[in-house]
């Protein structure tokens, strides 16, 4: 069975239906899903704080009002070196769903792009996909290929940014020397296994070049983000908010000259992909060997979700009816993974299992007494929950902060009522296990791994292999993201080659003309992805205007609060499972580096303020994980 917690079953032909006999099949008045961790109750936390001097509660400083701001609350047992309670707080209401109501749907391409200052193109594209589905507009093959290239280039900007500017410094000599000096001493005498690829003889040399601002890897990552953006603007006009993404394809002018200029830049990621995979293999294994407890830092259940990305030009027809077929032919396969097992690759099933809850969020419920469910089924007749985004109404309701009641502007999306994690690694995991990749010379899915063949540059042609990890934690998130550089570069290469063949045959059409229908009601959804993973835009049109618009981003999943069953969101769960491995015995010098590694490993697209309690009092750390204001 695909669903264990939702009231949905499947007939002999695999068609979903609601189980019979329940007056309110989607009732939330049920027990927590079995086998999931839960937060301590507010009463239990208060009891521990009162009884134990080494268990400390945390208050909050004022939070700076910046885009996507996140604060993080912990109750920490400093004697046992563990976190007892964790709360993820999105402190800002963005309101794009409210802004969109009543507008021409084409406005969404430019308005929702502003949902992120790093990866606006993913929102523009996702909105274009939602509009295409609602109005029945299929892009031409070249338009699909160029759109794939644009998003691959955006990810080639995003991944180095995370790995060596935002997360990498947590593993640098400058940081580790202050938190775990024995590791630095060990690094001085440990040879780096992949020295022949990345050029660092010892782990100390490598960790020194991870130092923020001055380290060679930090500076190289800045350069590679520029290379990716130079290629991106050739087909998208500008960065970060593209001008050439439209329903029906791309409005770019594509010539052989443009394609050659793109290749010059894209090909630089062939060697970089080899190097960065070797670097993060060495970092991960070094920490594991130094102390196996590092396998618990940022650990949580391997529950992940992704709708896939990068359409096949011969398969994508923009219809919801055929979403299962064209979804399974994407370069990154859709999928829902529960406890490490791939449950489905069917976009209809993934969509059907999606719900959003606001029990601990600053919103009013849109279900309940006097409320009617707008859509009981999706466009092909499959059951939908009243908590599904197509039924959701965004009803902001600011209130005071209360851990027992409401404490965040984020919602709690759940799939089959489970807390799921989004990330580029989810699309790799799905793709590796499902073995549905299009035939190509560069990427092979084996069922347990992805083999990625990177062409010759200054380094020889090399095959790197990302394996589905036996443990899931902060280190594996970073290692997987490093391998995703090579994976994404080879997806770009495959689409570049296919586009070149079409250009040589005289095919230059990149977009299909369309009109927005002014009659009746239409539904659409953009199934897409960001550098950080899962992204959907659910759209309802009424007589040509937007009647409802709902966005679920990777950070909506990852930063989600504890739900009504006491089940923590992914950040919260990962922090609760993290041991505090710093060597300092002076609470005043305690940095909480392991908690910061856990949070940052998700690549949160927001500036975070993390507060950690020690015996010396509350320690406040500014954790800037967004590049929106980065100066080069």
XYZ file of C-alpha atoms in Angstrom:
632
model
C 0.000 0.000 0.000
C 1.183 3.488 -0.820
C -0.720 5.307 1.938
C -0.606 4.128 5.535
C -2.301 7.079 7.240
C -4.665 8.628 4.684
C -8.073 6.987 4.035
C -7.166 6.107 0.443
C -6.973 2.674 -1.127
C -6.358 1.378 -4.658
C -8.406 -1.020 -6.771
C -7.040 -3.851 -8.894
C -6.329 -1.426 -11.729
C -4.360 0.857 -9.402
C -7.006 3.585 -9.293
C -7.307 5.393 -5.964
C -10.570 5.694 -4.019
C -11.686 6.771 -0.549
C -12.202 3.928 1.884
C -15.827 3.374 2.779
C -17.470 3.712 6.145
C -15.976 6.921 7.535
C -18.327 9.864 7.968
C -15.363 12.244 7.946
C -12.577 10.364 6.154
C -10.002 13.176 6.486
C -10.620 13.812 10.168
C -7.527 14.958 12.048
C -8.879 13.732 15.375
C -6.631 10.687 15.148
C -3.524 9.427 16.901
C -0.063 10.382 15.670
C 1.178 8.284 12.754
C 2.927 5.249 14.282
C 6.679 5.244 14.721
C 7.311 8.978 14.408
C 9.117 11.088 17.031
C 7.126 13.694 18.898
C 7.975 16.881 20.757
C 7.835 16.998 24.536
C 4.645 18.519 25.875
C 4.821 22.072 27.194
C 4.108 20.779 30.697
C 6.945 18.247 30.485
C 9.418 20.904 29.323
C 8.388 23.193 32.184
C 8.845 20.336 34.651
C 12.358 19.545 33.380
C 13.428 23.167 33.440
C 12.161 23.572 36.997
C 13.670 20.313 38.271
C 17.084 20.365 36.577
C 19.476 23.265 36.620
C 21.248 21.896 33.561
C 18.055 21.918 31.462
C 17.478 25.408 30.165
C 14.539 27.026 28.428
C 15.147 29.751 25.846
C 13.720 33.202 25.242
C 14.092 35.174 22.012
C 15.708 38.417 21.035
C 13.798 40.597 18.511
C 14.122 39.183 14.995
C 15.315 41.321 12.115
C 12.638 41.733 9.462
C 14.330 40.348 6.383
C 13.011 38.123 3.612
C 12.298 34.616 4.829
C 13.625 35.208 8.359
C 13.885 32.146 10.575
C 14.466 31.872 14.312
C 15.160 28.654 16.119
C 14.373 27.755 19.713
C 15.904 24.915 21.702
C 15.617 23.484 25.163
C 19.013 21.961 25.802
C 20.350 19.554 28.394
C 23.906 20.825 28.645
C 24.939 18.013 30.997
C 23.820 15.217 28.680
C 24.788 17.277 25.618
C 21.467 16.824 23.842
C 18.519 18.889 22.653
C 15.172 18.151 24.293
C 12.921 20.512 22.331
C 13.329 22.361 19.060
C 11.030 24.896 17.424
C 11.485 26.362 13.952
C 9.978 29.831 13.590
C 9.392 31.622 10.300
C 9.023 35.209 11.470
C 7.721 36.962 8.354
C 4.461 36.755 6.438
C 5.226 36.978 2.712
C 1.666 36.765 1.360
C 2.212 35.898 -2.303
C -0.896 33.699 -2.253
C -2.973 36.693 -1.163
C -1.297 39.083 -3.615
C -2.129 36.836 -6.568
C -5.894 36.596 -6.046
C -7.876 38.463 -8.719
C -4.887 38.986 -11.039
C -4.127 37.896 -14.569
C -2.303 34.550 -14.108
C 0.610 35.757 -16.250
C 1.483 38.152 -13.420
C 2.473 35.116 -11.342
C 5.592 34.581 -13.442
C 7.012 37.907 -12.299
C 5.418 38.274 -8.860
C 6.214 34.823 -7.484
C 9.778 35.095 -8.774
C 10.290 37.522 -5.886
C 9.549 34.743 -3.404
C 13.294 34.135 -3.492
C 16.217 36.444 -4.194
C 18.478 33.527 -5.122
C 16.381 31.200 -7.261
C 13.570 33.277 -8.733
C 13.645 31.327 -11.994
C 12.255 28.215 -10.351
C 9.138 30.109 -9.244
C 8.713 31.748 -12.649
C 8.931 28.361 -14.330
C 6.657 26.648 -11.829
C 4.006 29.322 -12.351
C 4.349 28.941 -16.135
C 3.760 25.185 -15.788
C 0.662 25.780 -13.647
C -0.734 28.230 -16.233
C 0.043 25.846 -19.128
C -1.926 23.104 -17.411
C -4.872 25.374 -16.590
C -5.252 26.822 -20.096
C -4.095 23.824 -22.153
C -0.903 25.174 -23.720
C 1.902 22.780 -24.692
C 5.406 24.196 -25.300
C 7.377 23.127 -28.386
C 10.249 20.669 -27.834
C 12.975 23.313 -28.110
C 11.173 25.452 -25.536
C 11.194 22.513 -23.105
C 14.903 21.908 -23.683
C 15.859 25.557 -23.177
C 13.749 25.734 -20.030
C 15.581 22.672 -18.689
C 18.918 24.300 -19.470
C 17.955 27.504 -17.687
C 17.027 25.687 -14.493
C 20.094 23.450 -14.589
C 22.272 26.559 -14.818
C 20.402 28.086 -11.883
C 21.214 25.011 -9.797
C 24.869 25.133 -10.864
C 24.881 28.575 -9.268
C 23.000 27.459 -6.183
C 24.882 24.319 -5.107
C 28.423 25.787 -4.944
C 26.963 28.781 -3.119
C 25.562 26.528 -0.414
C 28.491 24.141 -0.145
C 31.390 26.563 0.091
C 29.925 29.902 1.144
C 27.024 29.034 3.442
C 27.600 25.529 4.858
C 31.276 24.900 4.075
C 32.735 27.298 6.650
C 31.182 25.150 9.427
C 33.801 22.516 8.526
C 36.683 24.923 8.035
C 39.867 25.110 10.077
C 38.872 28.540 11.383
C 35.617 27.223 12.900
C 36.678 23.713 13.912
C 39.776 24.942 15.738
C 37.542 26.878 18.120
C 35.081 24.046 18.743
C 37.002 20.786 18.307
C 40.763 21.428 18.469
C 41.558 17.700 18.532
C 40.013 17.396 15.053
C 42.383 20.063 13.731
C 45.365 18.211 15.169
C 44.089 15.008 13.572
C 43.570 16.814 10.250
C 47.228 17.916 10.177
C 48.328 14.284 10.043
C 45.539 12.841 7.864
C 46.145 12.538 4.139
C 43.188 13.473 1.939
C 42.114 10.354 -0.039
C 41.106 12.355 -3.141
C 44.214 14.550 -3.223
C 44.875 13.630 -6.866
C 41.500 15.144 -7.826
C 41.180 18.240 -5.634
C 44.861 18.944 -4.944
C 44.851 19.080 -1.117
C 47.495 16.796 0.426
C 46.113 16.778 3.968
C 42.704 17.337 5.494
C 44.132 20.384 7.257
C 45.027 21.909 3.873
C 41.495 21.250 2.646
C 39.828 22.611 5.781
C 41.999 25.725 5.676
C 40.800 26.479 2.156
C 37.204 26.203 3.421
C 37.799 29.255 5.643
C 35.225 31.995 4.988
C 36.264 35.034 2.921
C 39.943 34.080 2.622
C 39.841 30.358 1.740
C 40.549 29.247 -1.813
C 37.424 27.083 -1.995
C 35.288 29.974 -0.788
C 36.711 32.269 -3.483
C 36.493 29.598 -6.168
C 32.811 29.042 -5.341
C 32.174 32.763 -5.799
C 33.781 32.520 -9.229
C 31.749 29.442 -10.224
C 28.489 31.142 -9.242
C 29.429 33.945 -11.631
C 30.193 31.456 -14.425
C 26.762 29.844 -14.016
C 24.999 33.209 -14.015
C 26.818 34.326 -17.161
C 25.437 31.272 -18.951
C 21.982 31.749 -17.415
C 21.501 35.318 -18.606
C 22.212 34.266 -22.200
C 18.782 32.608 -22.296
C 16.931 34.282 -19.407
C 17.824 37.929 -19.952
C 18.890 38.697 -16.409
C 19.500 37.241 -12.977
C 17.908 36.690 -10.480
C 14.455 37.452 -11.888
C 14.318 36.143 -15.487
C 12.429 37.904 -18.265
C 12.080 35.148 -20.889
C 10.022 32.492 -19.059
C 6.462 32.419 -20.430
C 3.529 29.990 -20.511
C 4.126 27.840 -23.557
C 7.912 27.789 -23.350
C 10.593 30.464 -23.510
C 10.698 33.816 -25.302
C 14.487 33.547 -25.751
C 16.165 33.907 -29.127
C 18.312 30.796 -29.475
C 21.180 30.699 -31.965
C 24.261 28.535 -32.396
C 26.318 31.431 -31.061
C 24.250 31.576 -27.866
C 24.567 27.823 -27.447
C 28.335 27.899 -27.924
C 28.706 30.720 -25.399
C 26.656 28.654 -22.979
C 28.795 25.558 -23.504
C 32.026 27.429 -22.765
C 30.668 28.196 -19.303
C 28.724 24.993 -18.672
C 31.753 22.825 -19.457
C 33.696 24.398 -16.594
C 31.477 22.411 -14.245
C 32.779 19.089 -15.609
C 36.031 19.366 -13.658
C 34.385 21.259 -10.810
C 31.906 18.403 -10.381
C 34.757 15.902 -10.005
C 36.584 18.112 -7.542
C 33.653 19.018 -5.320
C 32.496 15.386 -5.009
C 35.975 14.354 -3.870
C 36.150 17.213 -1.360
C 32.874 16.303 0.349
C 33.659 12.593 0.301
C 36.858 13.383 2.201
C 35.202 15.772 4.665
C 32.405 13.324 5.438
C 34.627 10.304 5.943
C 37.141 12.292 8.005
C 34.493 13.310 10.535
C 32.962 9.812 10.620
C 36.340 8.228 11.342
C 37.190 10.834 13.977
C 33.960 10.161 15.890
C 31.097 7.909 14.686
C 28.691 10.117 16.669
C 28.915 12.617 13.790
C 26.586 10.251 11.926
C 23.876 11.478 14.313
C 24.388 15.201 13.629
C 21.304 16.379 11.750
C 19.951 12.836 11.553
C 16.308 12.071 10.941
C 14.112 9.515 9.210
C 14.792 9.210 5.492
C 11.365 10.635 4.572
C 11.646 12.731 1.407
C 9.461 14.082 -1.347
C 10.059 15.527 -4.793
C 7.890 16.097 -7.858
C 10.777 15.696 -10.292
C 12.121 18.229 -12.761
C 13.563 18.597 -16.279
C 10.908 17.433 -18.752
C 11.477 15.212 -21.749
C 10.561 17.201 -24.895
C 8.831 14.201 -26.480
C 6.709 13.459 -23.403
C 5.625 16.703 -21.742
C 2.147 17.820 -22.908
C 1.253 20.104 -19.947
C -1.872 18.104 -19.052
C -2.780 16.857 -15.604
C -4.339 13.757 -17.161
C -0.971 12.572 -18.481
C 1.162 13.845 -15.585
C 2.032 10.317 -14.479
C 3.442 9.520 -17.923
C 5.425 12.699 -18.529
C 6.527 12.847 -14.890
C 8.119 9.419 -15.116
C 10.129 10.504 -18.167
C 11.757 13.462 -16.449
C 15.516 13.636 -15.975
C 14.838 13.739 -12.231
C 12.150 11.233 -11.284
C 9.264 12.242 -8.995
C 8.919 10.280 -5.796
C 7.908 9.949 -2.158
C 10.338 8.089 0.102
C 9.264 6.816 3.519
C 11.873 5.351 5.863
C 14.259 5.041 2.941
C 11.798 3.157 0.707
C 10.452 4.614 -2.539
C 6.664 4.504 -2.220
C 5.586 5.952 -5.579
C 6.782 7.885 -8.625
C 3.244 8.808 -9.712
C 2.625 12.576 -9.755
C -1.104 12.006 -9.249
C -0.417 9.989 -6.088
C 2.171 12.477 -4.834
C -0.341 15.291 -5.323
C -3.178 13.281 -3.785
C -1.204 12.683 -0.571
C -0.392 16.370 0.015
C -2.033 18.296 2.874
C -1.213 21.527 4.738
C -1.977 22.185 8.379
C -1.882 25.373 10.446
C -2.329 24.104 14.016
C 0.842 25.916 15.149
C 0.895 28.594 12.432
C -0.328 32.188 12.402
C -3.327 31.347 10.183
C -6.978 30.549 10.640
C -8.300 27.177 9.556
C -10.236 27.156 6.294
C -12.028 23.869 7.115
C -14.594 23.010 9.748
C -18.115 24.067 10.634
C -19.764 26.198 7.989
C -16.897 25.668 5.526
C -17.369 23.783 2.262
C -14.720 21.812 0.432
C -14.312 23.296 -3.029
C -12.657 20.327 -4.716
C -13.439 16.807 -3.482
C -11.447 15.333 -6.368
C -8.632 16.344 -8.686
C -9.148 16.865 -12.476
C -9.071 13.095 -13.135
C -11.452 12.186 -10.310
C -8.963 11.110 -7.624
C -9.817 12.043 -4.018
C -8.485 15.256 -2.485
C -8.298 16.209 1.176
C -9.988 19.393 2.395
C -6.450 20.293 3.553
C -5.037 20.027 0.015
C -3.579 23.245 -1.515
C -6.304 23.371 -4.175
C -8.782 23.646 -1.264
C -6.648 25.832 0.960
C -7.543 29.464 1.667
C -4.754 31.633 3.072
C -6.207 33.368 6.134
C -3.415 35.132 8.054
C -4.049 35.699 11.746
C -1.124 37.224 13.683
C -1.022 36.377 17.362
C 1.344 36.086 20.287
C 4.011 33.422 20.261
C 3.146 30.248 22.161
C 4.930 26.896 21.879
C 1.731 25.156 22.930
C -0.363 26.994 20.347
C 0.996 29.159 17.481
C 4.598 30.195 16.856
C 5.394 30.478 13.126
C 4.272 31.885 9.771
C 5.215 28.606 8.090
C 2.570 25.957 7.560
C 3.017 22.227 8.151
C 2.790 20.397 4.821
C 2.575 16.634 5.217
C 2.429 13.718 2.794
C 0.387 10.783 4.044
C 0.432 12.834 7.266
C 4.200 12.353 7.607
C 6.869 15.022 7.924
C 8.778 14.914 4.645
C 12.070 16.502 3.708
C 12.810 18.363 0.490
C 16.237 18.610 -1.113
C 18.142 18.107 -4.337
C 19.194 14.786 -2.800
C 15.543 13.642 -2.830
C 15.465 13.914 -6.614
C 18.757 11.994 -6.814
C 17.466 9.272 -4.480
C 14.228 8.867 -6.456
C 16.091 8.784 -9.760
C 18.691 6.287 -8.570
C 16.136 3.840 -7.177
C 13.395 4.166 -9.826
C 15.739 3.535 -12.807
C 13.555 5.526 -15.215
C 16.192 7.855 -16.660
C 16.059 8.553 -20.407
C 18.770 6.778 -22.398
C 21.886 8.928 -22.403
C 25.687 8.603 -22.373
C 26.365 10.425 -19.093
C 24.067 9.302 -16.235
C 23.053 5.784 -15.193
C 20.601 4.823 -12.455
C 21.547 1.451 -10.954
C 18.787 0.988 -8.360
C 21.131 1.879 -5.498
C 23.250 4.648 -7.003
C 23.727 7.207 -9.742
C 26.776 6.785 -11.948
C 27.773 10.132 -13.438
C 30.293 10.222 -16.280
C 31.960 13.628 -16.401
C 33.780 14.471 -19.666
C 37.406 15.387 -19.906
C 38.528 18.899 -19.023
C 41.834 19.645 -17.397
C 41.107 16.497 -15.404
C 40.604 13.227 -17.305
C 37.158 11.826 -18.048
C 35.904 10.480 -14.724
C 32.966 8.440 -13.472
C 31.758 9.441 -10.028
C 29.095 7.426 -8.235
C 26.621 8.685 -5.657
C 25.276 5.863 -3.480
C 21.992 5.910 -1.596
C 23.408 6.417 1.918
C 22.875 3.862 4.703
C 22.481 6.716 7.224
C 20.814 10.099 6.783
C 22.263 13.198 8.416
C 23.843 16.607 7.874
C 26.989 15.186 6.292
C 25.077 13.091 3.760
C 22.966 16.105 2.777
C 26.123 18.036 1.959
C 27.830 15.096 0.251
C 24.742 14.476 -1.893
C 24.523 18.140 -2.856
C 28.156 18.005 -3.971
C 27.403 15.045 -6.252
C 24.375 16.927 -7.526
C 26.737 19.427 -9.169
C 27.983 16.724 -11.540
C 24.500 15.240 -11.943
C 23.035 18.624 -12.874
C 25.914 19.439 -15.235
C 25.277 16.217 -17.148
C 21.538 16.876 -17.331
C 22.466 20.259 -18.810
C 24.820 18.559 -21.247
C 22.158 16.107 -22.426
C 19.656 18.911 -23.001
C 22.288 21.106 -24.669
C 23.097 18.315 -27.147
C 19.406 17.719 -27.894
C 18.825 21.452 -28.438
C 21.812 21.661 -30.783
C 20.399 18.828 -32.896
C 17.109 20.694 -33.251
C 18.849 23.924 -34.181
C 20.903 22.142 -36.821
C 17.659 20.773 -38.272
C 16.260 24.312 -38.505
C 13.931 24.093 -35.486
C 14.041 27.466 -33.715
C 10.552 27.606 -32.199
C 10.754 28.080 -28.426
C 7.182 29.050 -27.472
C 3.526 28.376 -28.315
C 0.999 31.191 -28.641
C -1.851 31.106 -26.138
C -4.892 32.946 -24.804
C -6.213 33.021 -21.258
C -9.780 31.641 -21.378
C -12.372 33.940 -19.824
C -14.962 31.266 -19.139
C -15.591 28.954 -16.214
C -13.066 27.460 -13.840
C -9.710 25.863 -14.649
C -7.190 24.113 -12.408
C -3.459 23.794 -12.866
C -0.394 22.831 -10.884
C 3.271 23.392 -11.524
C 5.206 20.290 -10.524
C 8.795 21.509 -10.469
C 11.788 21.936 -8.181
C 14.242 24.417 -6.732
C 17.901 24.004 -5.903
C 16.638 22.973 -2.479
C 14.123 20.469 -3.877
C 10.323 20.168 -4.090
C 8.305 23.088 -5.457
C 4.623 23.276 -6.435
C 2.319 26.121 -7.425
C -1.381 25.180 -7.270
C -3.581 27.499 -9.334
C -7.329 27.951 -9.767
C -8.628 30.295 -12.476
C -12.158 31.679 -12.558
C -13.178 33.445 -15.782
C -9.547 34.175 -16.591
C -8.504 35.604 -13.213
C -6.707 33.911 -10.327
C -9.232 32.643 -7.772
C -6.686 30.781 -5.641
C -2.906 30.465 -5.699
C -0.901 28.303 -3.291
C 2.880 27.827 -3.162
C 4.676 25.011 -1.342
C 8.438 25.541 -1.306
C 11.297 23.344 -0.055
C 11.584 25.505 3.051
C 7.833 25.158 3.672
C 8.507 21.446 4.155
C 11.853 21.663 5.923
C 11.151 24.602 8.258
C 7.628 23.431 9.028
C 6.468 23.516 12.639
C 5.382 20.658 14.826
C 2.020 19.437 13.555
C -1.222 18.734 15.397
C -0.031 15.207 16.207
C 3.135 16.445 17.930
C 5.279 15.378 14.987
C 8.189 17.838 14.523
C 9.131 19.413 11.227
C 12.375 18.273 9.541
C 14.598 21.027 11.004
C 13.134 20.377 14.416
C 13.521 16.601 14.194
C 17.107 16.859 12.922
C 18.127 19.220 15.735
C 16.447 17.066 18.384
C 18.515 14.083 17.195
C 21.812 15.990 17.162
C 24.414 15.256 19.842
C 26.481 18.229 20.996
C 30.061 17.178 20.275
C 31.971 20.367 20.986
C 35.032 19.858 23.161
C 34.753 23.091 25.092
C 33.987 22.728 28.797
C 33.432 26.455 29.186
C 29.725 27.189 28.602
C 30.574 30.783 27.739
C 32.547 29.534 24.716
C 29.913 27.043 23.598
C 28.967 27.798 19.970
C 26.428 25.087 19.224
C 28.256 24.256 16.005
C 26.594 20.848 15.650
C 23.125 22.381 15.830
C 24.154 24.949 13.232
C 25.498 22.198 10.980
C 22.199 20.354 11.296
C 20.161 23.405 10.292
C 22.490 24.570 7.529
C 22.697 21.129 5.920
C 19.139 21.664 4.639
C 20.354 24.735 2.708
C 17.667 26.943 4.287
C 16.898 29.861 2.001
C 16.569 32.390 4.779
C 18.654 34.307 7.322
C 18.352 32.411 10.582
C 18.867 33.483 14.156
C 19.594 30.457 16.294
C 19.501 30.641 20.094
C 21.223 28.017 22.213
C 20.972 27.847 25.991
C 23.998 26.968 28.104
C 24.831 27.226 31.776
C 26.233 30.695 31.059
C 22.870 31.855 29.765
C 21.400 32.248 26.323
C 23.860 32.249 23.447
C 22.686 33.992 20.296
C 24.222 33.152 16.948
C 23.409 34.926 13.700
C 23.239 32.255 11.022
C 23.087 33.971 7.645
C 22.156 31.296 5.151
C 20.857 33.484 2.343
C 22.965 35.016 -0.420
C 20.460 37.722 -1.287
C 22.742 40.459 0.011
C 26.068 38.879 -0.839
C 28.648 41.276 -2.255
C 31.181 39.888 -4.666
